Coordinates of C-alpha atoms in Angstrom, one line a residue:
M3 CA 12.1 23.9 14.1
P4 CA 8.8 22.2 15.1
D5 CA 8.6 20.8 18.6
D6 CA 8.4 17.0 19.1
A7 CA 4.6 17.0 19.2
H8 CA 4.3 18.6 15.8
A9 CA 7.4 17.2 14.1
T10 CA 7.2 16.0 10.5
T11 CA 9.8 13.4 11.2
G12 CA 10.0 10.0 12.8
S13 CA 12.4 7.3 14.0
Y14 CA 12.1 4.0 12.2
V15 CA 15.4 2.2 12.9
K16 CA 16.0 0.2 16.0
A17 CA 19.8 0.0 16.6
G18 CA 21.1 -3.6 16.3
A19 CA 17.8 -5.1 15.3
A20 CA 16.1 -6.3 12.1
F21 CA 12.9 -4.5 11.1
D22 CA 9.7 -6.2 12.1
R23 CA 6.4 -4.8 10.8
D24 CA 3.5 -4.6 13.2
M25 CA 0.6 -6.2 11.3
N26 CA -2.0 -5.6 14.0
Y27 CA -4.8 -3.4 12.5
I28 CA -8.4 -2.6 13.2
P29 CA -9.9 -5.9 12.1
D30 CA -13.4 -4.8 11.1
R31 CA -14.7 -5.8 7.7
I32 CA -17.2 -4.1 5.4
T33 CA -19.2 -7.0 3.9
R34 CA -22.0 -7.2 1.3
T35 CA -24.9 -7.2 3.9
G36 CA -23.0 -6.6 7.1
G37 CA -23.1 -10.3 7.9
A38 CA -20.5 -13.0 7.3
P39 CA -18.0 -12.3 4.5
L40 CA -18.5 -13.8 1.1
D41 CA -14.9 -14.8 1.0
D42 CA -12.9 -15.4 4.2
R43 CA -9.8 -17.3 3.0
A44 CA -6.5 -16.1 4.3
G45 CA -5.4 -15.0 0.9
A46 CA -5.4 -11.4 1.8
G47 CA -2.0 -12.0 3.2
K48 CA -3.0 -12.6 6.8
P49 CA -5.8 -14.6 8.4
P50 CA -9.0 -12.9 9.3
V51 CA -9.7 -12.1 13.0
E52 CA -12.4 -14.4 14.3
D53 CA -15.6 -12.6 15.2
A54 CA -14.3 -9.3 13.9
P55 CA -17.1 -6.6 13.7
T56 CA -18.7 -6.2 10.3
W57 CA -20.3 -3.3 8.6
P58 CA -22.6 -3.3 5.5
V59 CA -21.7 -2.1 2.1
E60 CA -23.6 1.1 1.4
P61 CA -22.8 3.6 -1.4
G62 CA -21.9 6.9 0.0
R63 CA -21.6 5.8 3.6
Y64 CA -17.8 5.5 3.8
R65 CA -14.7 7.5 2.7
L66 CA -11.4 5.9 1.8
V67 CA -8.5 7.9 3.2
A68 CA -5.4 7.0 1.3
A69 CA -2.2 9.0 0.7
K70 CA -0.6 8.6 -2.7
A71 CA 2.8 8.7 -1.0
C72 CA 2.1 5.4 0.8
P73 CA 2.4 2.1 -1.2
W74 CA -0.1 0.3 1.1
A75 CA -2.6 3.1 0.6
T76 CA -2.0 3.4 -3.1
R77 CA -3.1 -0.3 -3.5
A78 CA -6.5 0.7 -2.3
L79 CA -6.8 3.6 -4.6
I80 CA -5.8 1.5 -7.6
V81 CA -8.3 -1.3 -6.8
R82 CA -11.0 1.3 -6.2
D83 CA -10.4 2.7 -9.7
L84 CA -10.0 -0.7 -11.4
L85 CA -13.4 -1.8 -10.1
G86 CA -15.1 1.4 -10.9
L87 CA -16.1 2.3 -7.3
Q88 CA -15.3 6.0 -7.4
D89 CA -19.0 7.0 -7.2
V90 CA -19.9 4.8 -4.3
L91 CA -16.7 5.1 -2.2
S92 CA -15.2 8.6 -2.1
A93 CA -11.5 9.1 -1.4
G94 CA -9.7 11.6 0.8
L95 CA -6.0 12.2 0.0
P96 CA -3.7 13.3 2.8
G97 CA -0.5 15.1 1.9
P98 CA 2.9 13.3 1.6
T99 CA 4.4 14.4 4.9
H100 CA 2.9 13.9 8.3
D101 CA 3.7 15.0 11.8
S102 CA 4.3 12.6 14.7
R103 CA 0.6 12.4 15.4
S104 CA -1.1 11.7 12.1
W105 CA -1.5 12.0 8.3
T106 CA -2.9 15.5 7.6
F107 CA -5.1 16.9 4.8
D108 CA -2.7 19.7 3.8
L109 CA -3.5 19.3 0.1
D110 CA -7.1 20.4 0.7
P111 CA -8.2 24.0 1.0
G112 CA -7.7 25.2 4.6
G113 CA -6.0 21.8 5.4
V114 CA -9.4 20.2 6.0
D115 CA -10.9 17.1 4.3
P116 CA -13.9 18.5 2.5
V117 CA -16.1 15.5 3.4
L118 CA -15.0 14.5 6.9
G119 CA -14.3 18.0 8.0
I120 CA -11.1 17.0 9.9
E121 CA -7.5 18.3 9.7
R122 CA -5.8 15.0 10.6
L123 CA -6.8 11.3 10.2
Q124 CA -6.1 10.9 13.9
Q125 CA -9.4 12.6 14.6
A126 CA -11.3 9.7 13.0
Y127 CA -9.4 7.1 14.9
F128 CA -9.9 9.0 18.2
A129 CA -13.6 9.4 17.4
R130 CA -14.0 5.6 17.7
Y131 CA -11.0 4.8 20.1
P132 CA -10.2 7.8 22.3
D133 CA -7.0 6.1 23.5
Y134 CA -6.0 4.3 20.2
P135 CA -2.5 3.0 21.0
R136 CA -1.1 2.2 17.6
G137 CA 0.1 4.2 14.6
I138 CA -2.4 6.3 12.6
T139 CA -2.1 4.5 9.3
V140 CA -3.4 4.7 5.7
P141 CA -5.4 3.3 4.0
A142 CA -8.3 3.8 6.4
I143 CA -12.0 3.6 5.7
V144 CA -14.0 6.1 7.8
E145 CA -17.8 6.2 8.2
I146 CA -18.8 9.7 7.1
A147 CA -21.8 10.3 9.4
S148 CA -20.1 9.3 12.6
G149 CA -16.6 10.4 11.6
Q150 CA -15.3 7.1 13.0
V151 CA -12.6 4.9 11.5
V152 CA -14.0 1.5 10.5
T153 CA -10.8 -0.3 9.5
N154 CA -7.2 0.2 8.5
D155 CA -6.4 -3.5 7.8
F156 CA -4.9 -2.8 4.3
P157 CA -4.7 -6.4 3.0
W158 CA -8.4 -7.0 3.7
I159 CA -9.5 -3.6 2.4
T160 CA -8.6 -4.4 -1.2
H161 CA -9.7 -8.0 -0.9
D162 CA -13.1 -6.9 0.3
L163 CA -13.5 -4.2 -2.3
F164 CA -13.4 -7.0 -4.8
F165 CA -15.5 -9.7 -3.1
E166 CA -17.9 -7.6 -0.9
W167 CA -18.5 -4.5 -3.1
R168 CA -19.2 -6.6 -6.3
D169 CA -22.8 -5.3 -6.7
H170 CA -21.3 -1.9 -7.4
H171 CA -18.4 -2.8 -9.7
S172 CA -18.4 -1.4 -13.2
P173 CA -19.5 -3.9 -15.9
D174 CA -15.9 -4.1 -17.3
A175 CA -14.2 -4.5 -13.9
P176 CA -11.4 -7.1 -14.0
D177 CA -11.4 -10.3 -12.1
L178 CA -8.7 -9.5 -9.6
W179 CA -9.0 -12.8 -7.8
P180 CA -9.5 -15.5 -10.5
A181 CA -10.6 -18.8 -9.0
D182 CA -8.6 -20.9 -11.5
V183 CA -5.3 -19.5 -10.2
R184 CA -6.3 -18.5 -6.7
D185 CA -4.0 -21.0 -4.9
E186 CA -0.9 -20.1 -6.9
M187 CA -1.7 -16.4 -6.7
E188 CA -1.9 -16.5 -2.9
E189 CA 1.6 -18.1 -2.9
V190 CA 2.9 -15.4 -5.2
M191 CA 1.4 -12.6 -3.2
Q192 CA 2.8 -14.0 0.0
R193 CA 6.3 -14.1 -1.4
V194 CA 5.9 -10.7 -2.9
F195 CA 4.7 -9.2 0.4
T196 CA 7.3 -10.9 2.6
E197 CA 10.4 -10.5 0.3
V198 CA 9.6 -7.4 -1.8
N199 CA 6.9 -5.2 -0.4
N200 CA 8.2 -5.6 3.1
G201 CA 11.7 -6.6 2.0
V202 CA 12.7 -3.1 0.9
Y203 CA 11.7 -1.9 4.4
R204 CA 13.8 -4.6 6.0
C205 CA 16.7 -3.2 4.1
G206 CA 16.0 0.5 4.8
F207 CA 15.1 0.1 8.5
A208 CA 17.8 -2.5 9.3
G209 CA 19.5 -1.7 12.6
S210 CA 22.7 -3.6 11.9
Q211 CA 25.0 -4.5 9.0
E212 CA 24.1 -8.2 9.4
A213 CA 20.3 -7.5 9.3
Y214 CA 20.7 -5.3 6.3
E215 CA 22.8 -7.8 4.3
A216 CA 20.4 -10.6 5.1
A217 CA 17.4 -8.5 4.0
Y218 CA 19.2 -7.4 0.8
D219 CA 20.0 -10.9 -0.2
R220 CA 16.4 -12.0 0.4
L221 CA 15.1 -9.1 -1.6
W222 CA 17.2 -9.7 -4.7
A223 CA 16.6 -13.4 -4.7
T224 CA 12.9 -12.7 -5.2
M225 CA 13.5 -9.8 -7.6
D226 CA 15.4 -12.2 -9.8
W227 CA 12.6 -14.8 -9.4
L228 CA 10.1 -12.2 -10.5
E229 CA 12.3 -11.2 -13.5
D230 CA 12.4 -14.8 -14.6
R231 CA 8.7 -15.3 -14.0
L232 CA 7.8 -12.4 -16.3
K233 CA 10.0 -13.5 -19.2
D234 CA 7.1 -15.3 -20.9
R235 CA 4.0 -13.7 -19.4
R236 CA 2.5 -10.2 -19.4
Y237 CA 1.4 -10.2 -15.8
L238 CA 2.2 -12.2 -12.7
M239 CA -0.6 -14.7 -13.3
G240 CA -0.9 -14.6 -17.0
E241 CA -2.5 -12.2 -19.5
S242 CA -4.9 -10.4 -17.1
I243 CA -4.3 -8.0 -14.2
T244 CA -4.9 -9.5 -10.8
E245 CA -4.6 -8.3 -7.2
A246 CA -1.0 -9.8 -7.3
D247 CA 0.0 -7.1 -9.8
V248 CA -1.5 -4.3 -7.8
R249 CA 0.5 -5.4 -4.8
L250 CA 3.8 -5.7 -6.6
F251 CA 3.4 -2.5 -8.7
T252 CA 3.3 -0.1 -5.8
T253 CA 6.8 -1.2 -4.7
L254 CA 8.2 -1.2 -8.2
A255 CA 6.9 2.3 -8.8
R256 CA 9.0 3.5 -5.8
F257 CA 12.0 1.4 -6.5
D258 CA 14.3 3.7 -8.4
A259 CA 13.0 6.9 -6.8
V260 CA 13.3 5.8 -3.2
Y261 CA 14.3 2.2 -2.4
H262 CA 17.4 2.0 -4.6
G263 CA 19.2 4.8 -2.8
H264 CA 17.3 5.8 0.4
F265 CA 16.8 2.1 1.5
K266 CA 20.1 0.9 0.0
C267 CA 18.5 -1.7 -2.3
N268 CA 21.1 -0.8 -4.8
R269 CA 22.3 -3.9 -6.6
N270 CA 20.7 -2.4 -9.7
Q271 CA 17.8 -0.2 -10.7
L272 CA 14.4 -1.4 -11.9
T273 CA 15.1 0.1 -15.3
E274 CA 18.0 -2.3 -15.6
M275 CA 15.7 -5.4 -15.2
P276 CA 14.1 -5.8 -18.7
N277 CA 11.2 -7.9 -17.8
L278 CA 10.2 -6.2 -14.6
W279 CA 10.7 -2.8 -16.2
R280 CA 8.5 -3.7 -19.2
Y281 CA 5.9 -5.1 -16.8
A282 CA 5.9 -2.0 -14.6
R283 CA 5.6 0.4 -17.5
D284 CA 2.7 -1.7 -18.9
L285 CA 0.8 -1.4 -15.7
Y286 CA 1.7 2.3 -15.3
A287 CA 0.1 3.0 -18.7
H288 CA -3.3 1.9 -17.2
P289 CA -5.0 5.0 -15.7
A290 CA -5.8 3.2 -12.4
F291 CA -2.1 2.7 -11.9
G292 CA -0.4 5.7 -13.5
G293 CA -3.1 8.1 -12.2
N294 CA -2.5 7.1 -8.6
T295 CA 1.3 7.2 -8.9
D296 CA 2.8 10.6 -7.8
F297 CA 6.5 10.5 -7.8
E298 CA 7.0 13.9 -6.2
Q299 CA 4.7 12.9 -3.3
I300 CA 6.5 9.6 -3.0
K301 CA 9.9 11.3 -2.7
Q302 CA 8.7 14.0 -0.3
H303 CA 7.3 11.3 2.0
Y304 CA 10.3 9.1 2.4
Y305 CA 13.1 11.7 2.2
V306 CA 11.4 14.3 4.5
V307 CA 9.7 12.1 7.1
Q308 CA 12.4 9.4 7.7
T309 CA 15.1 11.6 9.2
D310 CA 16.9 8.9 10.9
I311 CA 17.8 7.6 7.4
N312 CA 18.0 11.1 5.7
P313 CA 18.7 13.6 8.5
T314 CA 19.2 16.5 6.0
Q315 CA 15.6 16.0 4.6
I316 CA 17.1 16.9 1.2
V317 CA 14.8 15.5 -1.5
P318 CA 16.7 14.3 -4.7
K319 CA 15.8 15.8 -8.0
G320 CA 16.1 12.5 -9.8
P321 CA 15.6 10.1 -11.2
D322 CA 14.0 11.1 -14.5
T323 CA 10.4 9.8 -14.3
S324 CA 9.6 10.7 -17.9
V325 CA 11.0 7.2 -18.8
W326 CA 7.8 5.8 -17.4
G327 CA 6.2 6.9 -20.6

């Protein structure tokens, strides 16, 4: 067995307590010119940090580090592909399991990221903050030349890829933040984040029966609301894909494979909700969504890493993912 310093496992449940996500991240922003952001509304899901450092958009200067196992990181990969930024912002892909120190590049030859030349993402964090006190999270954007992490503030990363990197979008890039539905979309995204994206974690990491049941009821109230919302529309905001769809999809893609059983969100499966299931499969058929969804990596991450929930580390063979199409 590995020693504690190199364990692939972690403790996520605090006995007797409800789960509370730490939303404090490195607040730096990558902006069009390195100056004030073009869009600074709090619609990224959290308010911007006042006087946060800014870095200029420059093709080839940065590398997006994002594990396909992680729903927050997969958002960034999907948005990068939707906007056609693959040639201006490269991507490094850590493996699905990590030790107690950091995500590692075990999918790459020799276990080293071929661009950054590091074995673990922790090295980029420590290159900038030698005593970085928080978790080493993905997604993270790293400056290639210095090897230093720039930001890991996941709600603002995807927001800024749209607003600040617009000069480099492909001609057919979708309008992920349409102005005519912006206010409503922010309300939808806030509810999706609080009750669904984070709601499944509140169920899975609940430290008491009471906390679990409260989280479960909140989750399913919003899942039912989403099922009803999608009965007469293709996507959350209408007939076009928006940032709201990216944010919901990464939870739905993990629902039956992980959250239904592992996190005890088991009132019913996604495949049993006709509108949400149709919607999820519709998005999955798009290369940016389906191409960044790896069910085996997803299962490996949750079932192997979270040993306080799954102490045997046995990874289930099911469900049958061929139903996604």
